[in-house]
Structure formats: C-alpha cells, structure tokens
C-alpha cells in the first residue's frame, strides 16, 4: 500500500510560496510513477478481470484506487466512509444548509471569470414580527375590507355578518393550526403550502392542490386589480372613462380596459425586478394600517360629533345625491319659491305646474344623517339582514311611504338600486378572500431566524388580530352607519364617497388613497408569488406539460411562468366584476386549506415516526373540523364553482397519476395505503374465502432469456386477458446461482418484468429470486409468494416445448415437480401450450369458439375460465362450447340435458355436446407409441455417458426401431444422423389409425411382436386413453380458437415421471392453442346468488 504525506497550508494569502514549499517537501509515491504504465496495461490485459474477480467487503487489493485514511481511530469503518459520512461532516453540512434556490443573484455566491469568489450576500434573518406577523397582516387585510365589508354588513345585518366573519376566521384559524404543525415538522423550502401538501399527501394531491392554489393566487391578483380600478374610476377620477354612459355595460367595459392596462404595467414592474416590489411592501402595509386607524378614529369621533353627511330619501327610497345639493322639491330663493334640480329630474319641466312622476308627487323628501353615531341606537335597525333581487330599490323600512301598485322600476331616476341579487351564501363567497393570506409566513420560512417558533406564533397572532379587526368593524359599522347607506355598495347616496370613507377621520381621502395603494401592493404581491409557485411545481417535475415553466431568466426569475400568470389573470379581469371573481378564488383557496387540514389529520392518525412537530397545540379532531368547515364553505359559497374546482383538481390528480413522474416523498397517503392494506390483509385472514368471491389470483412463472428479457411475453398477455385488471397477479422468475453473484441481474430482470407488464397494461407485482437451482426457486415461489390473505390460488406457466430435445431431464423434472407442488398446495394450475401463438392484447378475434373438454370435475375452474376470457375484448366475440365424455354405461341424452340445466343455473351461455367414447381394443399404434416412449426413457437414463456415446446409443435405438417398422422407412431415412425423431407426426398417426381401424382381436394378442411383450401394461392403458381422447378432441376442436383440457395428474410413483410428459404430448397433439387446467381441489363456481 503506497503512503501519502499531508502537508498543512498555513495561510491562503501566501499561497504560491507555501505551495511551492509543500511541493518540494512532498514525497512522490511509487504508485504515481507507475500509474500511466498501469493504465496502459490495464486497458488490454485486465479489462475483464474486474467482473470475474469477487470483491471482498473488507480486504482491499493494491489495484483498488480507494482513498486511504491515515487516522487509526476509525479504521474499522474506513470502508463505510465513501457511502456513509462521518457524524462530524454530516453535522457540518446541516449547519450550512440553505433552502435558497440556485440562480437567484441576491442569494448565491457567484464567481467571476478569473475564479475569485464574490462576497456572499447574507440574507437578514427575520424574527416573528417582521418575518411572519406583518406579511400575514398585509395579505389578509385588503380590498374586501374597504370596498365590500360595509355592504355585507348592511345586506346580511350585524348578526349575519358576524356569522360569516366567524365561520371564515375559524376556518383559517383551524387551518393555521394544522399548517403550523406541518411547517414545524421540518424545514419548508420555497413553495409554501404546495411543498407542505405535496410532501404530506404525495405528488398527486400536491400537484392538484398546488395548481389550485396557484390559480387562486392568480385570480386574487385579478381581484386586487379590479379593486384598484374600481377605486380609481369610482372615487378618484370618475370622469376618466373610455366608454361613456351610466349603465352597467359601460362600467364593465371601462373596468376591462383599465384593468388590462394596469395588469400589463404591474407585470412589467414584476419582470424588471422583484426587489422593487419587496421594498414597496412596507409602504403598502403602512397604507393599510393608516386606513384602519383612521376608521377607528372616525368611530370614536362619531361619539363626539357625527360627520356632516346626509342621505336624501324620497318616501323610503334612497336617492343618489351626486347631481343635486338640495334634498327638497322646492326652495325659497329671494323670497320666491322655485323648484330644485331634483324637481327637474322627476318632472317634465322646471315649472311648478309641470307633470311629475306619480311616486314623486305622492311622497315627501326626507334628509337623514348618513352616520348617526355610535350612541344613536341605529344598531337595533341593522341587526337583521335585508336581502333582495337585482334592481330592487334600497329603502329605509322605518320611513313613511306611499307605495304605488303595478308600477315599473324607474331605472332612469336617481334611485339607488341593488346591482346584484343578494343572499347569504353569495356574501360568504365574496367575503372569504378577505381572510386568505395566512400562508405568507410559511412561504418565507427560509428567511426566518427560527422558523419553527416564528411561523405558528406569527400566523396565529395575525389571524387573531385580523379577526378582531373584522368582527369589531362589523359591529361598529352596524352601530354607526344608517342601513340604507350600508347597503349602498358604491356610496352613490353620499356624494359617491366610499361608505367606510365617510366614517373615517379626518377625510374620506385617507381611505381612498390608502385602499388604492393597498390594492396595488396586493396585486403586485400576487403577480410576484404566483409565478414562483408555478415554477416550484414545474421544477418538481411531477406534471410533464409544465416543464417549460420551470425555466426563467439567468437570475432565476420565472419569466415563462409570469407570462402564463398574466394570461390567466386577464381572464379574471375580463369578467370585470369583483363580486364575480371573489367566489372563484374562494374555491381554490378553500380547497388548498382543506388539504392542509387533511394532511395534518392523516399524519397525526398514522403516527408515523417522522411526525414530530415542534408545535404541540394541534389535534386531529381540529384538523377534521377545519376540513369539514372548508368543504361546507365551498358548497355554501357556490356549489357549481365548488364542483368545477373539484373536477379541475380531480383531472390534475388523474393526469399526474398516469403521466406524471414517479416521486417518493414519504407522503402520508402512502402510509395511509399501507395501513389500509395491513387492515385489509388481516381481515382477509379472519375467515376463509367464499366460493362466490373466488377469482384466479395468478402466480405467473416466467422464463427470462440470456438478456434477462421475458422469453414469452404472450404469457403476460394471456394473464391480462384472463384477469381484466382484477384480482392479484404476481409475475415471477428464477435465476440460477447465488444472490451475491447475481443480485444485480435479479434487479435488472425485475425491472424488465415490470417493463413488460407495463407494455401489456398489466396490473400486478413482479419478483425475481435467485436460487441454487430452478427447482428450489419455483418451490419457494409457490409456497411463499403473496402475503396473508392476498396469496395466489392459481399458477400459470408455459408448456416446456423443448423438453424432448433437451440433453438432460431437468426441464421435465422441474415441470412435473411444479405440478406436484401446486396439487399439494391446493392451488390450481394452468399450462399453456404454444403460448407464442396466443393473441396479443391488440388483436380482436372476430369469430371462433373456446372449447372446454370437461373430463373430470375438479372445482369448476374449466367452466369459469371461458367466462373470464370473454370479458376481455380480445375474446369477446368467441362462443363457448362445452364437451363432456360419456362411457358405455352412461345415458348421453340425459347427460346433455343435465349439463344444459347446470349451465343455466350457473348463468353461463354455452353450447353443450356429449361425446361417446366406447371401449375399444388397444391398437398397434398405441403399442408402438408406448414402445417409443419407453425406449426414449431408457436412453435419457444414460446420462453418465459422454455426448458421443449418447449419440451412438440413440442411433442404435433409432436403427432398431427402423428395422422393426418397415412402413416408416422413408420417414426415418430423412432424419439427420445426430437427431432422434421419436415424436409421431399427424401423418403417421392417421396412417396407423387407418391401418388398425378394425382393431385387434384378443387372439391377436398372442401374435404381438417381441418388443411389445415386455411393455408396462399400465403405460399401455394410459397411452391408449391419450390417443383415443386426442382423436376425439382433434376431430371436434381442431379449428377452435382455444381448447381447455383437464390436465391428468402425475403418477404417484416417481418412476413413471419420464412417461408423464409423453402422455400429455400425445393428448395435445394436433392442437394449436391449448391450456391444460388442473383444479386446486375446491369449488370455484356456484349456482347460488
């Protein structure tokens, strides 16, 4: 072993001199001198040595270029150093761990071209308040609070609004508890909720919910942009409209035009640099806090001096006072009574004798305070809701009014109307987006000083704070503001000011400007976060068609994902209604929260060893309650949107399941599947299987060729057709050798088996075992394959076609022993002859029959197999025929009737035919077949002879047979010298059958040839049965698509094993597709329901 000397370098600054000194003092090893020569020699001479030499796990040869460890303290473990790190190095890696994505310039240590390393930009480690609490506050408080909460309070009433806010806040609180448990159960990298769900519930659920969360975030951007444009066009510059008019269509078109422009502008800001968005985040948050403080200040001020905003009522109907100042029909100007602007609106002229609107004439104008104040007692009037259809007048029920019957709604008059039909469930869907944003803290886990402490505390405190703000606002709005003003969504009755703005102090502009910048900031945050979420999903590789969105600019910015986000966001803007977009994103967020709760509940109930959250204040019942609440809110908000969201998530789930990349993330669904499987297996073993539930659970014994590929792929096709995807299928193979030497080949073979199963669309399991011999391997599989109640009850294998040409008897012995072991294990056996001629799964048999030859009853499997095959589209058009054999003393007519009745009770459609087989004398053909069989057996017993001697003896036997059978001279002369043909062809069979058709009398038995005298009479009788039965089967079923035959059992005395295969060959002679069936000794089909 060469030695190395390690020279420590004192200082990097004097690197050149010290390096030179070290170079001079460093001893040169012999290995380095001879390494080139060794490489040259190894290319030619030693190229194949490595594969043949057995590697020792403890002893290293001199040629192994492994790192040498100088230290002797850990010498015992030096072989482990390459694959398993020392604890000290592991801890060092964990201490230096960062979850920042590669490629982002702000977070990477880039190198110059000259190799000098830049100074790393250190990310400031934030605490709970800055890192979690404030971001959650900023994301939760937003557009709904400023633009819709007053309208929700006025429409649903204080009690209804309190119920809506409470349900939504409790839902997010329970979700935050579940999220805190998941987030503190390890490090949560970029992706936030997507990462938590995918790693807890698997890639299918993670991808489906991740995309739903992405769509929710994208539509949230649409909602915030629509809120921004609504504030701009309604309150800031109402004259800056492209489409003129007062109808809803012009307003929606203006929203579309300005919303698209705003979206493009925001997308450019995000594209140029996210750092500008992050720097402005604090400004946007300050706007939100300032607006809320102004609202509370205004509430306090109403106790001292209510604001001077009045509402004009005609009768009990609220009027839009944007175009008039005086709430009266007439006024005195210079001691003269003149009409007001309001008179001109309702009358055809400004003169007192003009013709006026009937309702205007019948009712008086009343002016009431818009904000009576906290102590006014208006809270009693606002306790209950006031829902109504679209176009309904907003009325004060307490005001006197003369109602006119059968009068159409005057939409051209300055009344304030309901713009949409209102009901409780609609308000839930519109309000819920105002409580989303609870994931903001978990998304920043990489920037937190102590994420496992900050995320639970910060998120839950933010939810409690915002819940207090929302509930207090509900109560205060209902206690301070008049009901008709609350129900005025756009503030038309208060000079077109936001309703919350007239409550705020010192000016409504505080709310207008604050809410405008708040919506702008929230929209930018959505356009920033959504593309990164899509990029995280795309980079995980679980959804193939999203791969392109994983790429971006050189610094990691998701350019393609941003373009897709802008496109989807434009869809929301084209809807142009904040009230219509809000329920859409509510669905996606609720689905995301539902699965966060489900993930926590599943992990808690499974008690997986890795489930050790730092956050201890969780329970699976809370998670289930949160999950149920999320599901209820989805259908309460909008049942059709809920169904659409579920269909989208379901389609994504199935797509990932079939097309997505296989990922193993230790998810809870896999653990749930394991628990369910364990429970089911235990239940299956509690009671024996009933006949009605019996189906073939197949153990398919495959053979692998020299390339470790499946030798007979049609065997898998046939098992697929037999199973139709139902029940258990285990595909197995055996390699001869030891596992230490052929372990890698076994794994390769198993992968090839899986690939072949996948190509045949076969559902099941594959396994390759290595055994010292094939016989033991097959025995092991038959005994131990499966688990518990999910064990195979039938074995499917191919007929060993080459056993007659084999130079040893191993194939024959293996087959017969397999038959014996399946019988001993009470398992059914299916043996397919000419398996390569069977149809593939792509073929469709247009016509033909499946013939069943029911000789003996061994459980009814013979009759069940054609029915199972006919369920598959390959065999669907084939008819079923059942043949049975009648002896001399049987009533064949009665047998046919009984069989037809039996099939009727079994609910099987099949033609029935009874074949009569009379007792006949044993033909000379049978004797000749028996003689050839026994002579072959004698030849195969001479295994100790050399190959030359075996060939010579085979030739002698062949010559003797030729001399005895003059009729076969021509055929025998055509045989090659080194090959013995002992299997009779169809021509020989017909020739001998015609020759001896009249049979031999008993007296002719005394004239038998000398070779026949010593034959085993038992073998003669068996051969006679095989020949006669084969003659009948070929006559009836030669052209059928498939023949199913009872398989005779092997002889109890193993001395007759060599003849058993001959009997089966004769039985199947002349048939193309044959399946020999041997029952497992139990009934598998019943007439009872």
Coordinates of C-alpha atoms in Angstrom, one line a residue, residues 326-691:
X326 CA -80.8 70.3 -2.0
X327 CA -83.0 67.4 -0.8
X328 CA -86.3 69.2 -1.4
X329 CA -88.9 69.7 -4.2
X330 CA -88.9 73.4 -3.9
X331 CA -86.8 76.1 -2.2
X332 CA -87.1 79.8 -1.4
X333 CA -84.7 82.0 -3.3
X334 CA -85.0 85.8 -2.8
X335 CA -88.5 85.2 -1.2
X336 CA -89.6 83.3 -4.2
X337 CA -90.5 79.6 -4.4
X338 CA -88.5 77.9 -7.1
X339 CA -88.1 74.3 -8.0
X340 CA -84.9 72.4 -7.3
X341 CA -82.7 70.2 -9.6
X342 CA -84.4 67.2 -8.1
X343 CA -87.8 68.6 -9.4
X344 CA -86.4 68.7 -12.9
X345 CA -85.3 65.1 -12.7
X346 CA -88.8 63.8 -11.7
X347 CA -90.9 66.3 -13.7
X348 CA -91.1 67.2 -17.4
X349 CA -90.2 70.8 -16.7
X350 CA -88.9 73.1 -14.0
X351 CA -92.2 74.9 -13.5
X352 CA -94.4 74.2 -10.6
X353 CA -97.3 73.2 -12.8
X354 CA -95.3 70.5 -14.6
X355 CA -96.3 66.9 -14.8
X356 CA -94.3 64.9 -12.3
X357 CA -93.6 61.3 -11.5
X358 CA -96.5 59.8 -9.6
X359 CA -94.3 58.4 -6.8
X360 CA -92.5 61.8 -6.6
X361 CA -95.8 63.5 -6.2
X362 CA -97.2 61.1 -3.6
X363 CA -94.2 61.1 -1.3
X364 CA -92.2 63.6 0.6
X365 CA -88.4 64.1 0.6
X366 CA -86.6 63.5 3.8
X367 CA -83.0 64.1 4.7
X368 CA -81.4 61.9 7.4
X369 CA -77.9 61.6 8.8
X370 CA -75.8 59.0 7.0
X371 CA -73.8 58.3 10.2
X372 CA -76.0 58.9 13.3
X373 CA -73.1 57.8 15.5
X374 CA -72.2 55.1 17.9
X375 CA -74.7 56.3 20.6
X376 CA -77.6 56.8 18.2
X377 CA -79.2 53.3 18.7
X378 CA -79.1 52.5 14.9
X379 CA -77.5 49.2 15.8
X380 CA -81.0 47.8 16.5
X381 CA -82.2 48.6 13.0
X382 CA -79.1 46.9 11.5
X383 CA -79.2 43.7 13.4
X384 CA -81.1 41.8 10.7
X385 CA -80.4 41.4 7.0
X386 CA -82.2 42.9 4.1
X387 CA -81.7 40.7 1.0
X388 CA -83.3 41.4 -2.3
X389 CA -83.1 40.8 -6.1
X390 CA -81.1 42.8 -8.6
X391 CA -82.7 46.1 -9.4
X392 CA -84.5 46.4 -6.1
X393 CA -84.8 49.9 -4.5
X394 CA -82.7 50.4 -1.4
X395 CA -85.3 51.5 1.1
X396 CA -85.5 52.5 4.8
X397 CA -88.3 50.5 6.1
X398 CA -88.9 52.8 9.0
X399 CA -89.7 55.8 6.9
X400 CA -93.4 56.5 5.8
X401 CA -94.0 55.9 2.2
X402 CA -97.0 55.8 -0.2
X403 CA -96.4 52.7 -2.4
X404 CA -97.9 52.5 -5.9
X405 CA -99.1 49.2 -7.2
X406 CA -98.0 47.8 -10.5
X407 CA -95.5 50.5 -11.4
X408 CA -92.4 49.5 -13.3
X409 CA -88.9 50.2 -11.8
X410 CA -87.7 53.6 -12.8
X411 CA -84.1 52.9 -13.7
X412 CA -83.7 56.3 -15.3
X413 CA -84.4 58.1 -12.0
X414 CA -81.7 58.8 -9.4
X415 CA -82.7 55.9 -7.1
X416 CA -80.1 53.7 -5.5
X417 CA -80.6 50.0 -6.6
X418 CA -79.2 46.6 -5.8
X419 CA -76.8 45.9 -8.6
X420 CA -76.9 42.1 -8.0
X421 CA -79.2 39.6 -6.3
X422 CA -78.1 39.2 -2.7
X423 CA -78.4 36.2 -0.5
X424 CA -76.4 34.8 2.4
X425 CA -74.3 32.2 0.5
X426 CA -73.2 34.8 -2.0
X427 CA -71.9 37.1 0.7
X428 CA -69.9 34.2 2.1
X429 CA -68.1 33.7 -1.2
X430 CA -67.4 37.4 -1.6
X431 CA -66.1 37.8 1.9
X432 CA -63.9 34.8 2.2
X433 CA -60.9 36.2 0.1
X434 CA -60.5 38.8 2.9
X435 CA -59.3 36.1 5.3
X436 CA -56.8 34.4 2.9
X437 CA -53.2 35.1 3.0
X438 CA -52.3 33.0 6.1
X439 CA -49.6 31.2 4.1
X440 CA -47.4 34.3 3.8
X441 CA -45.3 33.4 6.8
X442 CA -44.7 29.8 5.9
X443 CA -43.6 30.9 2.4
X444 CA -40.8 32.9 4.0
X445 CA -39.5 30.1 6.2
X446 CA -36.0 30.3 4.7
X447 CA -35.6 34.0 5.8
X448 CA -36.7 33.4 9.4
X449 CA -34.3 33.2 12.3
X450 CA -36.3 30.4 14.0
X451 CA -39.0 29.3 11.5
X452 CA -40.3 26.5 13.8
X453 CA -41.1 29.1 16.5
X454 CA -42.0 32.1 14.4
X455 CA -44.5 30.5 11.9
X456 CA -47.0 29.3 14.5
X457 CA -46.9 32.3 16.7
X458 CA -46.8 34.9 13.9
X459 CA -49.5 33.3 11.8
X460 CA -51.9 32.7 14.6
X461 CA -51.4 36.1 16.1
X462 CA -52.0 37.7 12.7
X463 CA -55.3 35.7 12.3
X464 CA -56.4 36.7 15.8
X465 CA -55.6 40.3 15.1
X466 CA -57.3 40.5 11.8
X467 CA -60.3 38.5 13.1
X468 CA -60.7 41.1 15.9
X469 CA -60.4 43.9 13.3
X470 CA -63.1 42.3 11.1
X471 CA -65.5 41.5 13.9
X472 CA -65.1 44.9 15.5
X473 CA -65.7 46.6 12.1
X474 CA -68.8 44.6 11.6
X475 CA -70.2 45.7 15.0
X476 CA -69.0 49.3 14.7
X477 CA -70.3 49.7 11.1
X478 CA -73.7 48.5 12.1
X479 CA -73.7 50.7 15.2
X480 CA -72.7 53.9 13.5
X481 CA -74.0 54.0 9.9
X482 CA -77.5 54.1 8.6
X483 CA -78.8 50.9 7.0
X484 CA -79.6 52.5 3.5
X485 CA -76.0 53.8 3.4
X486 CA -74.5 50.4 4.4
X487 CA -76.4 48.8 1.5
X488 CA -75.2 51.4 -0.9
X489 CA -72.3 49.5 -2.4
X490 CA -70.6 52.4 -4.2
X491 CA -71.7 55.3 -2.0
X492 CA -73.9 57.0 -4.5
X493 CA -76.2 58.3 -1.8
X494 CA -73.2 60.1 0.0
X495 CA -71.8 62.1 -2.9
X496 CA -70.1 59.0 -4.4
X497 CA -67.7 58.5 -1.5
X498 CA -66.7 55.1 -0.1
X499 CA -69.0 54.3 2.8
X500 CA -66.1 53.5 5.1
X501 CA -64.5 56.7 3.9
X502 CA -67.3 58.9 5.3
X503 CA -66.8 57.2 8.6
X504 CA -63.0 57.7 8.7
X505 CA -61.3 60.7 10.2
X506 CA -60.1 63.2 9.1
X507 CA -61.1 62.8 5.5
X508 CA -62.6 60.1 3.1
X509 CA -59.5 60.6 1.0
X510 CA -57.5 58.7 3.7
X511 CA -59.5 55.6 2.9
X512 CA -59.5 56.2 -0.9
X513 CA -55.7 56.7 -1.2
X514 CA -54.9 54.0 1.4
X515 CA -57.2 51.4 -0.2
X516 CA -55.9 52.3 -3.6
X517 CA -52.2 51.7 -2.7
X518 CA -53.2 48.6 -0.6
X519 CA -54.9 47.0 -3.7
X520 CA -51.9 48.0 -5.9
X521 CA -49.5 46.3 -3.4
X522 CA -51.6 43.2 -3.0
X523 CA -51.9 42.8 -6.8
X524 CA -48.1 43.1 -7.2
X525 CA -47.6 40.6 -4.4
X526 CA -49.9 38.1 -6.2
X527 CA -48.2 38.6 -9.5
X528 CA -44.9 38.0 -7.7
X529 CA -45.9 35.0 -5.7
X530 CA -48.0 33.1 -8.3
X531 CA -45.2 32.6 -10.9
X532 CA -42.8 31.3 -8.2
X533 CA -45.3 28.8 -7.0
X534 CA -45.8 27.6 -10.6
X535 CA -42.1 27.4 -11.0
X536 CA -41.7 25.3 -7.9
X537 CA -44.3 22.9 -9.2
X538 CA -42.7 22.7 -12.6
X539 CA -39.2 22.1 -11.2
X540 CA -40.5 19.2 -9.2
X541 CA -41.2 17.5 -12.5
X542 CA -44.5 15.9 -11.4
X543 CA -46.6 17.5 -14.3
X544 CA -44.8 16.9 -17.6
X545 CA -46.6 19.7 -19.6
X546 CA -45.5 22.3 -17.1
X547 CA -41.7 21.6 -17.5
X548 CA -41.2 24.8 -19.7
X549 CA -42.4 27.0 -16.8
X550 CA -39.6 25.8 -14.6
X551 CA -37.1 27.9 -16.7
X552 CA -36.6 31.7 -16.5
X553 CA -34.1 34.4 -16.7
X554 CA -30.4 33.8 -15.7
X555 CA -31.1 35.0 -12.2
X556 CA -33.9 32.5 -11.7
X557 CA -36.8 34.9 -12.3
X558 CA -39.7 32.8 -13.7
X559 CA -40.3 34.6 -17.0
X560 CA -42.5 31.9 -18.7
X561 CA -44.5 31.4 -15.5
X562 CA -45.1 35.1 -15.3
X563 CA -46.5 35.2 -18.9
X564 CA -48.9 32.4 -18.1
X565 CA -49.9 34.1 -14.9
X566 CA -50.7 37.3 -16.7
X567 CA -52.8 35.4 -19.3
X568 CA -54.9 33.7 -16.6
X569 CA -55.1 37.0 -14.7
X570 CA -56.5 38.6 -17.8
X571 CA -59.4 36.1 -17.7
X572 CA -60.4 37.4 -14.3
X573 CA -60.1 41.0 -15.5
X574 CA -62.4 40.3 -18.5
X575 CA -65.0 39.1 -16.0
X576 CA -64.8 42.7 -14.8
X577 CA -66.7 42.2 -11.6
X578 CA -65.1 41.9 -8.2
X579 CA -68.2 40.2 -6.9
X580 CA -68.0 37.5 -9.6
X581 CA -64.2 36.9 -9.3
X582 CA -64.2 36.7 -5.4
X583 CA -66.1 33.3 -5.2
X584 CA -63.8 31.8 -7.8
X585 CA -60.6 32.4 -5.8
X586 CA -62.5 31.4 -2.7
X587 CA -63.0 27.9 -4.1
X588 CA -59.3 27.5 -4.9
X589 CA -58.1 28.8 -1.5
X590 CA -60.7 26.7 0.4
X591 CA -59.6 23.6 -1.5
X592 CA -56.0 24.3 -0.6
X593 CA -56.9 24.8 3.1
X594 CA -59.0 21.7 3.1
X595 CA -56.0 19.6 2.0
X596 CA -53.7 21.3 4.6
X597 CA -56.1 20.1 7.3
X598 CA -56.3 16.7 5.7
X599 CA -52.6 16.4 5.6
X600 CA -52.2 17.2 9.3
X601 CA -55.1 14.8 10.2
X602 CA -53.6 11.9 8.2
X603 CA -50.1 12.4 9.6
X604 CA -51.5 12.6 13.1
X605 CA -53.7 9.5 12.8
X606 CA -50.9 7.4 11.1
X607 CA -48.5 8.2 13.9
X608 CA -45.6 8.0 11.5
X609 CA -42.2 8.1 13.2
X610 CA -41.2 11.2 11.3
X611 CA -44.2 13.1 12.5
X612 CA -42.6 15.2 15.4
X613 CA -43.9 18.8 15.1
X614 CA -42.4 21.4 17.4
X615 CA -45.9 23.0 17.6
X616 CA -47.8 20.8 20.1
X617 CA -51.2 22.6 20.2
X618 CA -52.8 20.6 17.5
X619 CA -55.2 17.6 17.3
X620 CA -56.6 15.5 14.5
X621 CA -60.2 16.4 15.5
X622 CA -59.4 20.1 15.0
X623 CA -58.0 19.3 11.6
X624 CA -61.1 17.3 10.7
X625 CA -63.3 20.2 11.9
X626 CA -61.3 22.6 9.7
X627 CA -61.5 20.3 6.8
X628 CA -65.3 19.9 7.2
X629 CA -65.7 23.7 7.5
X630 CA -63.7 24.3 4.4
X631 CA -65.8 21.8 2.4
X632 CA -69.0 23.3 3.8
X633 CA -67.9 26.8 2.9
X634 CA -67.1 25.7 -0.6
X635 CA -70.6 24.5 -1.3
X636 CA -72.2 27.3 0.8
X637 CA -70.4 29.9 -1.4
X638 CA -71.1 28.4 -4.7
X639 CA -71.9 24.8 -5.3
X640 CA -71.2 24.9 -9.1
X641 CA -67.9 26.7 -8.6
X642 CA -67.1 24.0 -5.9
X643 CA -67.8 21.2 -8.4
X644 CA -65.8 22.9 -11.1
X645 CA -62.8 23.3 -8.7
X646 CA -63.1 19.7 -7.7
X647 CA -63.3 18.5 -11.3
X648 CA -60.2 20.5 -12.1
X649 CA -58.3 19.1 -9.1
X650 CA -59.5 15.6 -10.0
X651 CA -58.4 15.9 -13.6
X652 CA -54.9 17.1 -12.5
X653 CA -54.7 14.3 -9.9
X654 CA -55.5 11.6 -12.5
X655 CA -53.1 13.2 -15.0
X656 CA -50.3 13.1 -12.5
X657 CA -51.2 9.6 -11.5
X658 CA -50.9 8.3 -15.1
X659 CA -48.4 10.7 -16.8
X660 CA -46.5 12.3 -14.0
X661 CA -43.0 11.4 -12.8
X662 CA -42.8 8.9 -10.0
X663 CA -41.8 10.6 -6.8
X664 CA -41.3 9.1 -3.4
X665 CA -41.6 11.9 -0.8
X666 CA -42.6 9.8 2.2
X667 CA -46.1 11.2 1.9
X668 CA -49.0 10.3 4.3
X669 CA -51.2 8.9 1.5
X670 CA -48.6 6.1 1.1
X671 CA -48.7 5.5 4.8
X672 CA -52.4 5.5 4.7
X673 CA -52.4 2.9 1.9
X674 CA -50.0 0.8 3.9
X675 CA -52.3 0.9 6.9
X676 CA -55.4 0.2 4.8
X677 CA -53.6 -2.7 3.2
X678 CA -52.5 -4.1 6.5
X679 CA -56.0 -3.9 7.8
X680 CA -57.5 -5.5 4.7
X681 CA -55.0 -8.3 4.8
X682 CA -55.7 -9.1 8.4
X683 CA -59.4 -9.0 7.7
X684 CA -59.0 -11.4 4.8
X685 CA -57.3 -14.0 7.0
X686 CA -60.1 -13.9 9.6
X687 CA -62.5 -16.0 7.6
X688 CA -62.0 -18.4 4.6
X689 CA -62.9 -17.1 1.2
X690 CA -66.4 -17.9 0.0
X691 CA -66.9 -19.6 -3.4

